[in-house]
Coordinates of C-alpha atoms and ligand atoms in Angstrom, one line a residue:
M1 CA 140.4 31.9 62.3
A2 CA 137.3 34.0 62.2
F3 CA 139.3 36.9 63.8
V4 CA 141.9 36.5 60.9
I5 CA 139.1 36.8 58.5
I6 CA 137.5 39.8 59.9
A7 CA 140.9 41.5 60.3
A8 CA 141.7 41.0 56.7
V9 CA 138.3 42.5 55.6
V10 CA 138.8 45.5 57.8
I11 CA 142.2 46.1 56.2
A12 CA 140.8 45.6 52.7
A13 CA 138.0 48.0 53.3
G14 CA 140.3 50.5 54.8
A15 CA 142.7 50.3 51.8
V16 CA 139.5 50.7 49.4
F17 CA 138.4 53.9 51.4
W18 CA 141.9 55.2 51.3
Y19 CA 142.3 54.6 47.6
V20 CA 139.0 56.3 46.8
G21 CA 139.7 59.3 49.1
A22 CA 143.2 59.8 47.7
R23 CA 141.8 59.6 44.1
R24 CA 139.0 62.3 44.9
A25 CA 141.7 64.5 46.7
R26 CA 143.9 64.1 43.7
S27 CA 141.0 65.0 41.2
R28 CA 140.1 67.9 43.5
G29 CA 143.7 69.0 43.5
R30 CA 143.9 68.7 39.7
E31 CA 140.7 70.7 39.2
L32 CA 142.1 73.4 41.4
D33 CA 145.5 73.3 39.4
E34 CA 143.7 73.6 36.2
S35 CA 141.3 76.4 37.3
P36 CA 141.6 79.4 34.9
Y37 CA 143.1 81.5 38.0
H38 CA 145.9 78.9 38.6
L39 CA 146.5 78.5 34.9
G40 CA 146.7 82.3 34.8
L41 CA 149.2 82.4 37.6
D42 CA 151.5 79.6 35.8
A43 CA 151.5 81.6 32.6
L44 CA 152.5 84.7 34.5
I45 CA 155.3 82.9 36.2
A46 CA 156.3 81.4 32.8
G47 CA 156.3 85.0 31.3
H48 CA 153.5 84.2 28.8
S49 CA 151.5 87.4 29.3
D50 CA 149.1 86.7 26.6
R51 CA 148.0 83.5 27.9
A52 CA 148.0 84.9 31.5
I53 CA 145.6 87.7 30.4
E54 CA 143.3 85.0 28.6
H55 CA 143.1 82.9 31.7
L56 CA 142.7 85.6 34.3
T57 CA 140.0 87.2 32.3
R58 CA 138.3 83.8 32.3
A59 CA 138.9 83.5 36.1
V60 CA 137.1 86.9 36.7
R61 CA 134.3 85.9 34.6
D62 CA 133.8 82.7 36.4
N63 CA 134.2 84.2 39.7
P64 CA 133.8 88.0 40.0
R65 CA 134.9 87.9 43.7
N66 CA 138.5 86.8 42.7
V67 CA 140.1 90.0 43.7
D68 CA 143.7 88.8 43.2
A69 CA 142.9 87.7 39.6
Y70 CA 141.8 91.2 39.0
V71 CA 144.8 92.7 40.6
K72 CA 147.2 90.6 38.7
L73 CA 145.3 91.2 35.3
G74 CA 145.7 95.0 36.0
N75 CA 149.4 94.6 36.7
I76 CA 150.1 92.7 33.5
L77 CA 148.2 95.2 31.5
R78 CA 150.5 98.0 32.9
D79 CA 153.5 96.2 32.2
R80 CA 152.4 95.8 28.6
G81 CA 151.8 99.6 28.5
Q82 CA 148.1 99.4 28.7
V83 CA 148.1 101.9 31.5
K84 CA 144.7 103.2 31.2
Q85 CA 142.9 99.8 31.4
A86 CA 145.2 99.0 34.4
T87 CA 144.3 101.9 36.1
Q88 CA 140.6 101.4 35.6
I89 CA 140.7 97.9 36.9
H90 CA 142.7 98.9 40.1
R91 CA 140.4 102.0 40.6
E92 CA 137.3 100.0 40.3
L93 CA 138.5 97.3 42.9
L94 CA 139.1 100.1 45.4
V95 CA 135.8 101.9 44.9
K96 CA 133.3 98.9 44.9
R97 CA 134.5 96.3 47.2
K98 CA 134.8 95.7 50.9
L99 CA 138.3 94.2 51.3
P100 CA 140.5 93.0 53.9
K101 CA 143.2 95.7 54.8
S102 CA 146.1 93.7 53.4
V103 CA 144.5 93.2 50.0
R104 CA 143.5 96.7 49.9
N105 CA 147.0 97.9 50.5
E106 CA 148.2 95.8 47.6
I107 CA 145.6 97.4 45.3
I108 CA 146.7 100.8 46.4
K109 CA 150.3 100.0 45.6
S110 CA 149.4 98.4 42.2
L111 CA 147.3 101.7 41.5
A112 CA 150.3 103.9 42.4
R113 CA 152.5 102.0 39.8
D114 CA 149.8 102.5 37.2
L115 CA 149.8 106.2 37.9
A116 CA 153.6 106.3 37.9
S117 CA 153.8 104.7 34.5
A118 CA 151.5 107.5 33.4
G119 CA 153.7 110.2 34.9
R120 CA 151.0 111.3 37.3
W121 CA 153.3 112.0 40.2
L122 CA 151.0 113.8 42.4
D123 CA 148.3 111.3 42.2
V124 CA 150.9 108.6 43.0
L125 CA 151.8 110.6 46.2
E126 CA 148.3 111.0 47.1
H127 CA 147.5 107.3 47.0
L128 CA 150.5 106.2 48.8
A129 CA 149.8 108.6 51.6
T130 CA 146.6 106.6 52.2
L131 CA 148.6 103.5 53.1
P132 CA 149.1 102.8 56.7
R133 CA 152.4 104.0 58.3
G134 CA 154.0 100.4 58.3
E135 CA 153.3 100.0 54.7
R136 CA 154.7 103.4 53.8
S137 CA 158.0 102.5 55.4
D138 CA 158.2 99.4 53.2
P139 CA 161.5 99.9 50.9
S140 CA 159.5 99.4 47.6
V141 CA 156.9 102.1 48.7
L142 CA 159.7 104.4 49.9
A143 CA 161.4 104.1 46.6
M144 CA 158.2 104.7 44.7
T145 CA 157.4 107.8 46.9
R146 CA 161.1 109.2 46.4
D147 CA 160.8 108.8 42.6
A148 CA 157.5 110.7 42.7
Y149 CA 158.8 113.4 44.7
E150 CA 161.8 113.7 42.4
S151 CA 159.7 113.6 39.2
A152 CA 157.3 116.2 40.8
G153 CA 160.3 118.5 41.4
E154 CA 160.1 118.2 45.2
L155 CA 163.8 117.6 45.7
D156 CA 164.0 118.1 49.4
K157 CA 161.3 115.7 50.1
A158 CA 163.0 113.3 47.6
A159 CA 166.3 113.6 49.5
Q160 CA 164.6 112.9 52.8
T161 CA 162.7 109.9 51.4
H162 CA 166.0 108.5 50.0
K163 CA 167.5 108.7 53.5
D164 CA 164.5 106.9 55.0
L165 CA 164.9 104.3 52.3
L166 CA 168.6 103.8 53.1
K167 CA 167.7 103.6 56.9
A168 CA 165.0 101.0 56.0
G169 CA 167.9 98.5 55.2
S170 CA 169.6 99.8 52.2
P171 CA 167.8 97.8 49.6
E172 CA 170.3 96.3 47.0
G173 CA 171.2 98.6 44.0
Q174 CA 170.1 101.9 45.6
P175 CA 172.9 104.7 45.6
S176 CA 174.5 106.2 48.6
A177 CA 173.1 109.3 50.0
G178 CA 176.1 111.3 48.4
V179 CA 175.5 109.9 44.9
Y180 CA 171.8 110.4 45.2
R181 CA 172.5 114.1 46.1
A182 CA 174.6 114.4 42.9
H183 CA 171.8 112.8 40.9
L184 CA 169.3 115.4 42.3
G185 CA 171.8 118.0 41.4
L186 CA 171.7 116.8 37.7
V187 CA 167.8 116.7 38.0
A188 CA 168.0 120.5 39.1
F189 CA 170.7 121.2 36.5
K190 CA 168.4 119.8 33.7
R191 CA 165.4 121.9 35.0
G192 CA 167.6 125.0 34.7
D193 CA 168.0 125.5 38.5
T194 CA 171.7 126.2 38.4
R195 CA 171.9 127.4 41.9
R196 CA 170.3 124.3 43.5
A197 CA 172.4 122.0 41.2
K198 CA 175.6 123.6 42.2
A199 CA 174.7 123.2 46.0
E200 CA 173.8 119.6 45.5
F201 CA 177.0 118.9 43.4
Q202 CA 179.1 120.5 45.9
A203 CA 177.8 118.7 48.8
A204 CA 177.9 115.4 46.8
V205 CA 181.4 115.3 46.0
K206 CA 182.3 115.9 49.6
E207 CA 180.0 113.3 50.8
D208 CA 181.1 110.5 48.5
P209 CA 183.9 110.0 45.9
G210 CA 181.6 107.9 44.0
A211 CA 179.8 111.2 42.9
A212 CA 183.1 112.5 41.2
L213 CA 181.1 112.7 37.9
A214 CA 179.7 115.7 39.3
Y215 CA 183.0 117.6 38.8
V216 CA 182.1 117.7 35.1
Y217 CA 178.8 119.7 35.8
L218 CA 180.4 121.8 38.5
G219 CA 183.0 123.0 35.8
D220 CA 180.2 123.7 33.3
I221 CA 178.6 125.8 35.9
A222 CA 181.7 127.7 36.6
V223 CA 182.1 128.3 32.8
R224 CA 178.7 129.8 32.8
E225 CA 179.7 132.0 35.6
E226 CA 182.7 133.0 33.5
D227 CA 185.1 131.6 36.0
A228 CA 187.5 129.5 33.7
E229 CA 190.0 128.9 36.3
R230 CA 187.5 127.4 38.7
A231 CA 186.2 125.3 35.9
V232 CA 189.6 123.9 35.1
A233 CA 190.1 123.2 38.9
Y234 CA 187.1 121.1 39.1
W235 CA 187.8 119.2 35.9
M236 CA 191.4 118.5 37.1
R237 CA 189.8 117.0 40.3
L238 CA 188.1 114.4 38.0
V239 CA 191.2 113.9 36.2
S240 CA 193.1 113.1 39.3
E241 CA 190.4 111.2 41.3
K242 CA 188.9 109.3 38.4
P243 CA 191.5 108.8 35.7
N244 CA 189.3 106.3 34.0
C245 CA 186.7 109.0 33.6
A246 CA 189.3 111.8 32.6
H247 CA 188.2 111.6 29.0
L248 CA 184.8 113.2 29.8
V249 CA 186.6 116.5 30.4
F250 CA 189.5 116.4 28.0
E251 CA 187.8 118.5 25.3
R252 CA 186.6 121.0 27.9
L253 CA 190.0 121.4 29.4
E254 CA 191.5 121.8 26.1
K255 CA 189.2 124.5 25.2
A256 CA 189.6 126.3 28.6
Y257 CA 193.3 126.1 28.7
F258 CA 193.4 127.5 25.0
E259 CA 191.2 130.4 26.2
I260 CA 193.4 131.0 29.2
G261 CA 196.3 130.9 27.0
D262 CA 197.9 128.0 28.7
F263 CA 197.6 125.5 26.0
G264 CA 200.9 123.8 27.0
R265 CA 199.5 122.7 30.2
M266 CA 197.1 120.2 28.4
M267 CA 200.2 118.3 27.0
G268 CA 201.5 117.9 30.6
I269 CA 198.2 116.4 31.6
Y270 CA 198.2 114.0 28.9
E271 CA 201.7 113.0 29.6
Q272 CA 201.1 112.4 33.3
L273 CA 198.1 110.4 32.5
V274 CA 199.8 108.2 30.0
A275 CA 202.6 107.7 32.4
S276 CA 200.3 106.6 35.2
S277 CA 198.0 104.5 33.0
P278 CA 199.7 103.6 29.7
S279 CA 196.7 101.9 28.3
N280 CA 194.4 104.9 28.8
V281 CA 193.2 105.1 25.1
M282 CA 191.7 108.6 25.5
A283 CA 194.6 110.2 27.1
L284 CA 197.1 108.6 24.4
T285 CA 194.8 110.1 21.6
G286 CA 194.9 113.4 23.4
L287 CA 198.6 113.3 23.7
S288 CA 199.0 112.3 20.1
R289 CA 196.7 115.2 19.1
M290 CA 199.0 117.8 21.0
L291 CA 202.1 116.3 19.5
E292 CA 200.8 116.7 16.0
R293 CA 199.9 120.3 16.7
K294 CA 203.4 120.8 17.9
G295 CA 204.6 119.6 14.6
A296 CA 206.1 116.2 16.0
V297 CA 204.2 114.1 13.5
D298 CA 206.2 111.0 13.8
E299 CA 205.9 111.0 17.6
A300 CA 202.2 111.8 17.3
L301 CA 201.8 108.7 14.9
R302 CA 203.8 106.5 17.3
I303 CA 201.4 107.5 20.2
A304 CA 198.4 106.9 18.0
R305 CA 199.5 103.5 17.0
E306 CA 200.0 102.8 20.7
A307 CA 196.4 103.8 21.4
V308 CA 195.2 101.4 18.6
K309 CA 196.9 98.6 20.4
H310 CA 194.8 99.3 23.6
E311 CA 191.5 100.4 22.3
G312 CA 188.5 98.1 22.9
S313 CA 185.4 99.0 21.0
T314 CA 185.9 102.8 21.0
F315 CA 188.1 102.9 18.0
E316 CA 189.4 106.4 19.1
G317 CA 192.8 105.4 18.5
H318 CA 192.2 104.3 15.0
R319 CA 190.3 107.4 14.2
Q320 CA 193.1 109.6 15.4
L321 CA 195.8 107.6 13.5
I322 CA 193.8 107.9 10.4
E323 CA 193.1 111.6 10.8
I324 CA 196.8 112.3 11.2
L325 CA 197.9 110.2 8.3
M326 CA 195.5 111.9 6.1
R327 CA 196.4 115.4 7.2
H328 CA 200.0 114.6 6.3
E329 CA 199.0 113.0 3.0
R330 CA 200.2 109.7 3.9
Y331 CA 197.2 108.1 2.1
E332 CA 198.5 104.6 1.7
E333 CA 199.0 104.1 5.4
A334 CA 195.7 105.7 6.1
A335 CA 194.0 103.4 3.9
K336 CA 195.5 100.4 5.6
A337 CA 194.5 101.7 9.1
A338 CA 191.0 102.2 7.8
E339 CA 190.8 98.6 6.5
T340 CA 191.7 97.1 10.0
L341 CA 189.3 99.6 11.5
L342 CA 186.5 98.5 9.2
A343 CA 187.3 94.8 10.0
G344 CA 186.9 95.5 13.8
L345 CA 183.8 97.7 13.3
S346 CA 181.6 94.8 12.1
E347 CA 182.0 93.3 15.6
H348 CA 181.6 96.4 17.8
R349 CA 179.6 99.4 17.7
K350 CA 180.4 102.7 19.6
E351 CA 177.4 103.2 21.7
R352 CA 176.6 103.8 25.4
T353 CA 173.7 101.9 26.5
C354 CA 171.8 101.2 29.8
P355 CA 173.0 97.8 31.3
S356 CA 169.5 97.2 32.2
C357 CA 167.2 98.2 29.3
E358 CA 169.8 98.7 26.6
T359 CA 168.3 102.2 25.7
Q360 CA 171.0 104.4 24.3
L361 CA 172.2 106.9 27.0
D362 CA 172.4 110.5 26.4
G363 CA 174.7 112.5 28.5
Y364 CA 176.5 111.3 31.6
G365 CA 174.6 110.7 34.9
W366 CA 173.7 108.2 37.6
R367 CA 170.3 106.8 36.3
C368 CA 168.9 105.7 33.2
T369 CA 166.2 108.2 32.1
S370 CA 164.2 105.3 30.4
C371 CA 164.1 102.5 32.9
R372 CA 165.4 104.4 36.0
A373 CA 167.9 101.7 36.7
W374 CA 171.0 103.1 38.5
I375 CA 174.2 103.4 36.6
N376 CA 177.7 103.7 37.9
E377 CA 179.8 105.1 35.1
C378 CA 182.9 106.3 37.0
Ligands
LIG401 ZN1 167.6 101.6 31.4

């Protein structure tokens, strides 16, 4: 009996200890969860940057040794466009503190991102070069290094770094070596380095059919070199290899054939395209334009009406139809076509925007100039 009583007391005491211990641990856990640092991280994950800044600022005030809170605070400020403050925070961390290597590396990467946001490419490269070799071959660091070389005009080094990046495991969303070459060609072209641009574009179209957009620019360069035949040959390769992008060169081809004195050829190109893809709105409107010029107005209108049937948000077909009707003084029909166009316009707008940041795109290329996302237009 005594044994039973003793056993019961021991079990009860154990239960009390366990209960009190668990409560303490829970409250310690809660304290930790509700520390400014953890509240800051939660806010960061939830995407509330104002609140994250508030909590993390309090965290570093409470504990100036909380390096991670500083790093994250700097990163948020950079993402909000407060690049100067971000740079200052990350720079001070590097100067002042004795840090474990891994932490130091993270700070260097954060600082490099700050400097990239400020367009200070040579400083980006300088800081990334201080990372240990293993860190430098990390895909995110390689991508940053490549972009810095590219923006600093070091195109050879950019191309090499892009190859290293693809070798490091082809991170998702990165373009092939050939498409990257084409992109570098466009970078050179915009800088006025036509020779380099031409070499890159020529190599790119050989390397990857995905770089076919380069034919547009190769043709433009040929025109500058006063070689209209060659320009037409390049543009025709785009038409045959990427019919869905053929409209990019229609206007150029029309002008070139007109200058060569072989305008009839253009009609043939449109007819061929319409035969192989009957819903190609741009080819239909082109054909309709040619027919009208030839004086075949009824046929031109028939083709324009066909284009209207297939057009999505481009409204090229409507535009063409209305213009032909107006030119031939068929105003009532033109007004009706305009009415249906207006009804559709309220729903769509003709604009090419970046799928990532929705900035309006100017010109055709492989990369958004605003957010640097890769774009595949052809
Ligand atoms: Zn973008």
